[in-house]
C-alpha positions as a printed NumPy array, in Angstrom:
array([[ 75.434, 105.515, 109.259],
       [ 74.81 , 104.292, 112.756],
       [ 75.788, 106.371, 115.763],
       [ 77.187, 104.528, 118.759],
       [ 78.544, 105.827, 122.026],
       [ 81.878, 104.457, 123.172],
       [ 80.814, 104.889, 126.798],
       [ 78.507, 101.885, 126.567],
       [ 79.439,  98.751, 128.55 ],
       [ 81.902,  97.296, 129.305],
       [ 83.607, 100.675, 129.72 ],
       [ 80.831, 102.511, 131.545],
       [ 80.75 , 106.211, 132.37 ],
       [ 84.062, 107.892, 131.583],
       [ 83.513, 110.265, 134.508],
       [ 84.625, 107.338, 136.678],
       [ 87.773, 106.767, 134.608],
       [ 91.076, 107.603, 136.306],
       [ 91.971, 109.434, 133.092],
       [ 89.077, 111.891, 133.267],
       [ 90.443, 115.454, 133.272],
       [ 94.024, 114.214, 133.605],
       [ 97.259, 115.626, 132.162],
       [ 99.362, 113.254, 130.051],
       [102.972, 114.371, 130.394],
       [105.125, 111.233, 130.672],
       [105.039, 107.521, 130.048],
       [105.3  , 107.303, 133.826],
       [101.688, 108.522, 133.959],
       [100.46 , 105.07 , 132.888],
       [100.236, 101.819, 134.804],
       [100.221,  98.478, 133.019],
       [ 96.421,  98.044, 133.433],
       [ 95.878, 101.543, 132.013],
       [ 98.003, 100.764, 128.949],
       [ 95.934,  97.626, 128.372],
       [ 92.691,  99.564, 128.916],
       [ 93.76 , 102.127, 126.322],
       [ 94.653,  99.41 , 123.832],
       [ 91.343,  97.598, 124.406],
       [ 89.353, 100.785, 123.876],
       [ 91.319, 101.612, 120.718],
       [ 90.45 ,  98.163, 119.381],
       [ 86.783,  98.676, 120.255],
       [ 86.752, 102.042, 118.485],
       [ 88.41 , 100.544, 115.4  ],
       [ 85.792,  97.782, 115.214],
       [ 82.912, 100.239, 115.556],
       [ 84.282, 102.529, 112.872],
       [ 85.   ,  99.658, 110.497],
       [ 81.343,  98.703, 110.789],
       [ 80.254, 102.214, 109.837],
       [ 79.619, 103.463, 113.338],
       [ 80.635, 106.768, 114.848],
       [ 80.447, 108.555, 118.172],
       [ 79.516, 112.074, 119.171],
       [ 80.895, 111.695, 122.677],
       [ 83.04 , 114.833, 122.249],
       [ 80.324, 116.931, 120.666],
       [ 80.909, 120.518, 121.801],
       [ 84.463, 119.8  , 122.968],
       [ 87.407, 121.692, 121.458],
       [ 91.078, 120.732, 121.409],
       [ 93.752, 123.398, 121.035],
       [ 96.615, 121.814, 119.078],
       [ 99.758, 123.944, 119.46 ],
       [102.99 , 122.702, 117.904],
       [106.267, 124.618, 118.2  ],
       [107.982, 121.919, 116.13 ],
       [106.976, 120.291, 112.805],
       [104.525, 117.404, 112.821],
       [102.45 , 115.448, 110.338],
       [101.362, 112.227, 112.041],
       [100.881, 113.427, 115.607],
       [ 99.062, 116.677, 114.902],
       [ 96.999, 115.115, 112.128],
       [ 96.002, 112.079, 114.167],
       [ 94.908, 114.194, 117.144],
       [ 92.861, 116.406, 114.83 ],
       [ 91.331, 113.366, 113.124],
       [ 90.585, 111.802, 116.509],
       [ 88.687, 114.88 , 117.687],
       [ 86.632, 115.045, 114.498],
       [ 85.815, 111.32 , 114.563],
       [ 84.481, 111.7  , 118.104],
       [ 82.275, 114.645, 117.164],
       [ 84.552, 117.354, 118.564],
       [ 86.554, 120.085, 116.88 ],
       [ 89.999, 121.615, 117.14 ],
       [ 91.917, 124.849, 116.778],
       [ 95.312, 124.284, 115.135],
       [ 98.239, 126.494, 116.111],
       [101.034, 125.378, 113.799],
       [104.343, 127.276, 113.825],
       [103.173, 129.39 , 116.781],
       [106.53 , 131.147, 117.008],
       [105.692, 132.693, 113.642],
       [101.909, 132.929, 113.601],
       [100.966, 133.412, 117.252],
       [101.778, 135.84 , 120.047],
       [104.881, 133.761, 120.796],
       [106.4  , 135.78 , 117.939],
       [105.829, 138.839, 120.135],
       [107.582, 137.267, 123.092],
       [104.623, 135.728, 124.895],
       [105.689, 132.994, 127.321],
       [104.478, 129.418, 127.137],
       [102.791, 129.886, 130.513],
       [100.752, 132.856, 129.287],
       [ 99.888, 131.078, 126.044],
       [ 98.498, 128.137, 128.   ],
       [ 96.314, 130.418, 130.121],
       [ 94.87 , 131.945, 126.953],
       [ 94.188, 128.523, 125.401],
       [ 92.291, 127.511, 128.554],
       [ 89.624, 129.988, 127.517],
       [ 89.427, 128.677, 123.946],
       [ 89.253, 124.914, 124.326],
       [ 88.791, 121.975, 126.672],
       [ 92.165, 120.257, 126.241],
       [ 95.524, 121.472, 124.939],
       [ 97.847, 119.233, 122.956],
       [101.318, 120.751, 122.92 ],
       [104.616, 119.971, 121.226],
       [107.639, 122.02 , 122.185],
       [111.374, 121.948, 121.546],
       [112.439, 122.023, 125.213],
       [112.574, 119.1  , 127.664],
       [110.127, 119.701, 130.492],
       [107.999, 122.169, 128.531],
       [104.895, 119.977, 128.748],
       [105.109, 119.923, 132.541],
       [105.466, 123.704, 132.566],
       [102.458, 123.984, 130.265],
       [100.381, 121.728, 132.512],
       [101.302, 123.684, 135.63 ],
       [100.   , 126.853, 133.962],
       [ 96.734, 125.423, 132.611],
       [ 93.386, 124.539, 134.154],
       [ 92.416, 122.243, 131.286],
       [ 94.092, 118.88 , 130.671],
       [ 97.404, 119.068, 128.788],
       [ 98.725, 116.281, 126.545],
       [102.431, 116.142, 125.781],
       [102.889, 115.585, 122.045],
       [106.672, 115.73 , 122.366],
       [108.936, 117.908, 124.498],
       [112.196, 118.182, 122.574],
       [114.382, 115.108, 123.16 ],
       [112.402, 114.324, 126.318],
       [109.279, 112.187, 125.902],
       [106.361, 111.394, 123.608],
       [103.918, 109.369, 125.742],
       [101.046, 109.074, 123.267],
       [103.435, 107.663, 120.661],
       [104.449, 105.037, 123.2  ],
       [100.776, 104.168, 123.713],
       [100.247, 103.532, 120.021],
       [103.569, 101.663, 119.843],
       [102.484,  99.269, 122.591],
       [ 99.071,  98.92 , 120.97 ],
       [100.835,  97.943, 117.725],
       [103.085,  95.457, 119.527],
       [100.108,  93.909, 121.281],
       [ 98.181,  93.561, 118.019],
       [101.094,  92.031, 116.143],
       [102.662,  89.886, 118.879],
       [ 99.502,  89.018, 120.824],
       [100.975,  90.07 , 124.155],
       [103.741,  92.266, 125.529],
       [105.01 ,  90.303, 128.539],
       [108.08 ,  88.211, 127.776],
       [109.134,  90.   , 124.589],
       [112.661,  90.71 , 123.391],
       [112.621,  94.274, 122.037],
       [115.478,  95.91 , 120.148],
       [115.643,  99.698, 119.882],
       [117.967, 100.923, 117.131],
       [119.094, 104.36 , 116.03 ],
       [119.268, 107.648, 117.868],
       [118.611, 106.55 , 121.43 ],
       [120.051, 109.718, 122.936],
       [117.659, 112.257, 121.438],
       [114.821, 109.982, 120.302],
       [111.917, 110.883, 122.59 ],
       [109.737, 108.056, 121.262],
       [112.391, 105.589, 122.426],
       [112.499, 107.143, 125.889],
       [108.743, 106.907, 126.434],
       [108.453, 103.426, 124.918],
       [111.199, 102.11 , 127.201],
       [109.433, 103.476, 130.277],
       [106.129, 101.88 , 129.311],
       [107.777,  98.557, 128.485],
       [109.245,  98.564, 131.991],
       [105.679,  98.148, 133.289],
       [105.525,  94.675, 131.753],
       [107.013,  91.346, 132.844],
       [110.137,  89.568, 131.564],
       [110.99 ,  92.218, 128.989],
       [114.455,  92.201, 127.429],
       [115.593,  95.504, 125.942],
       [118.47 ,  95.726, 123.48 ],
       [119.969,  99.134, 122.672],
       [121.683,  99.401, 119.272],
       [123.182, 102.771, 118.413],
       [126.212, 104.47 , 116.912],
       [128.766, 106.03 , 119.212],
       [127.48 , 109.307, 120.609],
       [123.783, 108.41 , 120.363],
       [123.522, 105.845, 123.171],
       [120.538, 105.591, 125.499],
       [121.163, 108.104, 128.329],
       [122.464, 106.548, 131.535],
       [119.76 , 108.33 , 133.519],
       [117.024, 106.55 , 131.59 ],
       [118.742, 103.166, 131.882],
       [119.102, 103.67 , 135.642],
       [115.43 , 104.653, 135.856],
       [114.443, 101.496, 133.976],
       [116.413,  99.384, 136.44 ],
       [114.603, 100.951, 139.384],
       [111.358,  99.983, 137.641],
       [112.539,  96.374, 137.456],
       [113.785,  96.229, 133.857],
       [117.12 ,  94.542, 134.492],
       [117.657,  92.794, 131.144],
       [119.259,  95.603, 129.155],
       [121.902,  94.989, 126.513],
       [123.85 ,  97.651, 124.634],
       [125.712,  96.955, 121.398],
       [126.899,  98.645, 118.219],
       [126.001,  95.646, 116.051],
       [122.358,  94.771, 115.363],
       [123.289,  91.223, 114.423],
       [124.441,  90.564, 117.99 ],
       [120.79 ,  90.639, 119.093],
       [118.693,  90.261, 115.926],
       [118.213,  86.459, 116.083],
       [116.355,  86.737, 119.431],
       [114.478,  89.945, 118.616],
       [110.662,  89.864, 118.631],
       [110.221,  93.584, 117.928],
       [112.739,  95.76 , 116.089],
       [111.965,  99.437, 116.661],
       [114.015, 101.768, 114.456],
       [114.18 , 105.534, 114.795],
       [115.743, 108.284, 112.736],
       [118.75 , 110.357, 113.741],
       [117.529, 113.571, 115.362],
       [120.154, 115.623, 113.525],
       [118.385, 118.863, 114.409],
       [119.325, 118.243, 118.055],
       [123.081, 118.364, 117.4  ],
       [123.403, 120.395, 114.208],
       [126.124, 122.539, 115.784],
       [128.257, 119.51 , 116.675],
       [129.913, 118.971, 113.302],
       [132.228, 116.215, 114.517],
       [129.348, 114.121, 115.836],
       [127.262, 114.822, 112.74 ],
       [130.069, 113.6  , 110.475],
       [130.588, 110.468, 112.567],
       [126.885, 109.628, 112.501],
       [126.636, 110.202, 108.767],
       [129.525, 107.792, 108.158],
       [127.886, 105.109, 110.308],
       [124.456, 105.197, 108.627],
       [124.918, 102.052, 106.5  ],
       [125.478, 100.027, 109.683],
       [122.095, 101.123, 111.059],
       [119.921, 100.694, 107.987],
       [117.348,  97.909, 107.719],
       [117.486,  96.169, 104.334],
       [115.999,  92.964, 102.896],
       [119.204,  91.237, 104.039],
       [118.484,  92.368, 107.591],
       [114.994,  90.919, 107.391],
       [116.322,  87.642, 105.988],
       [118.298,  87.199, 109.197],
       [115.381,  88.05 , 111.49 ],
       [112.63 ,  85.877, 112.942],
       [109.676,  85.138, 110.683],
       [107.478,  86.403, 113.526],
       [109.411,  89.622, 114.159],
       [107.595,  92.965, 114.008],
       [109.449,  95.89 , 112.402],
       [108.396,  99.349, 113.613],
       [109.37 , 102.984, 113.117],
       [107.647, 106.122, 114.489],
       [108.265, 107.907, 111.154],
       [109.351, 109.936, 109.33 ],
       [112.142, 107.73 , 108.119],
       [115.154, 109.299, 106.46 ],
       [117.014, 106.276, 105.189],
       [116.919, 103.98 , 108.262],
       [114.657, 101.464, 106.505],
       [115.056, 100.708, 102.811],
       [111.828, 101.08 , 100.792],
       [112.565,  97.551,  99.573],
       [111.45 ,  96.347, 103.005],
       [107.981,  97.907, 102.752],
       [106.468,  94.841, 101.11 ],
       [107.699,  92.537, 103.869],
       [104.647,  91.445, 105.931],
       [106.651,  92.053, 109.111],
       [106.982,  95.772, 108.301],
       [104.274,  97.487, 110.363],
       [105.305, 101.164, 110.478],
       [102.496, 102.432, 108.262],
       [ 99.95 , 100.357, 110.201],
       [101.53 , 101.753, 113.359],
       [100.846, 105.319, 112.196],
       [ 97.249, 104.426, 111.324],
       [ 96.663, 102.893, 114.754],
       [ 97.636, 106.248, 116.219],
       [ 94.244, 107.716, 115.35 ],
       [ 92.263, 105.076, 117.283],
       [ 94.645, 105.222, 120.239],
       [ 94.324, 109.002, 120.452],
       [ 90.554, 108.699, 120.095],
       [ 90.619, 106.38 , 123.1  ],
       [ 92.795, 108.774, 125.084],
       [ 90.666, 111.83 , 124.301],
       [ 87.466, 109.926, 125.062],
       [ 88.779, 108.917, 128.474],
       [ 90.085, 112.407, 129.303],
       [ 87.099, 114.423, 128.043],
       [ 84.246, 111.955, 127.617],
       [ 80.992, 112.111, 129.481],
       [ 77.902, 109.977, 129.902],
       [ 75.446, 110.167, 127.008]])
């Protein structure tokens, strides 16, 4: 097996990258050129690995992966990314049970301890703003892997990488976001990154009670994303949709609100993608979902060539390899 270093031209020495040593807390941390750079590097990494190559650029580097909420794709893809780049990781799963958090240790103190164990900390937490708190307490770079219903910036990176691969470009697209737009952090980050691009139309399709927060819509307008449409009916916007991004209901965020939970449960059939839905969509449309799905997309749709959610999850490894390489990488 050949060994190749991803720092070779045209990317150069990662010490000169604006990402080197940087925290990744919000989708706002990325400019349009940086999103494209990340996507290009992810593509380069994929090509090298498909040809049997590998890199040891992160040899000797350690990632601390601490998740206060469940995860399969995000934690696993970060761990895989570190290993593929020659690094290693320390997993802290369920830290409120198996770490000193169970003894009452604060997030701030935990981050200071992890500084001494690794070179980067990847954190998922149940509270909005927790990633920023973690970063303010740490010397090492901190990557937000989801802060409650707040944001999930690395998911947005892989989402845009998927869109770019499938649609060829991002500028000028009509993107429909459907499902839980109120608590869906992937939706929040994706919207912010899409606002960096030109001539984007965003359609928000959600049941009553799970609409995109007004604060986020106002923020998108200040960023120049004026074309925003909200509707209860997917078929109002489906014929023009280039990308349909579906997300599950974050029922754990409102489990104590029984009235809302009952209303959402009753509305589920109206927000489920079926073969009939796909029959009424563009032949060129891309169907995405951050996963896990819990009934929002019928398994009967999986064989449709426009369904890209499993590819989307796979792309997450290369995108996170690119991100880690740019944050931690060094000249060979």
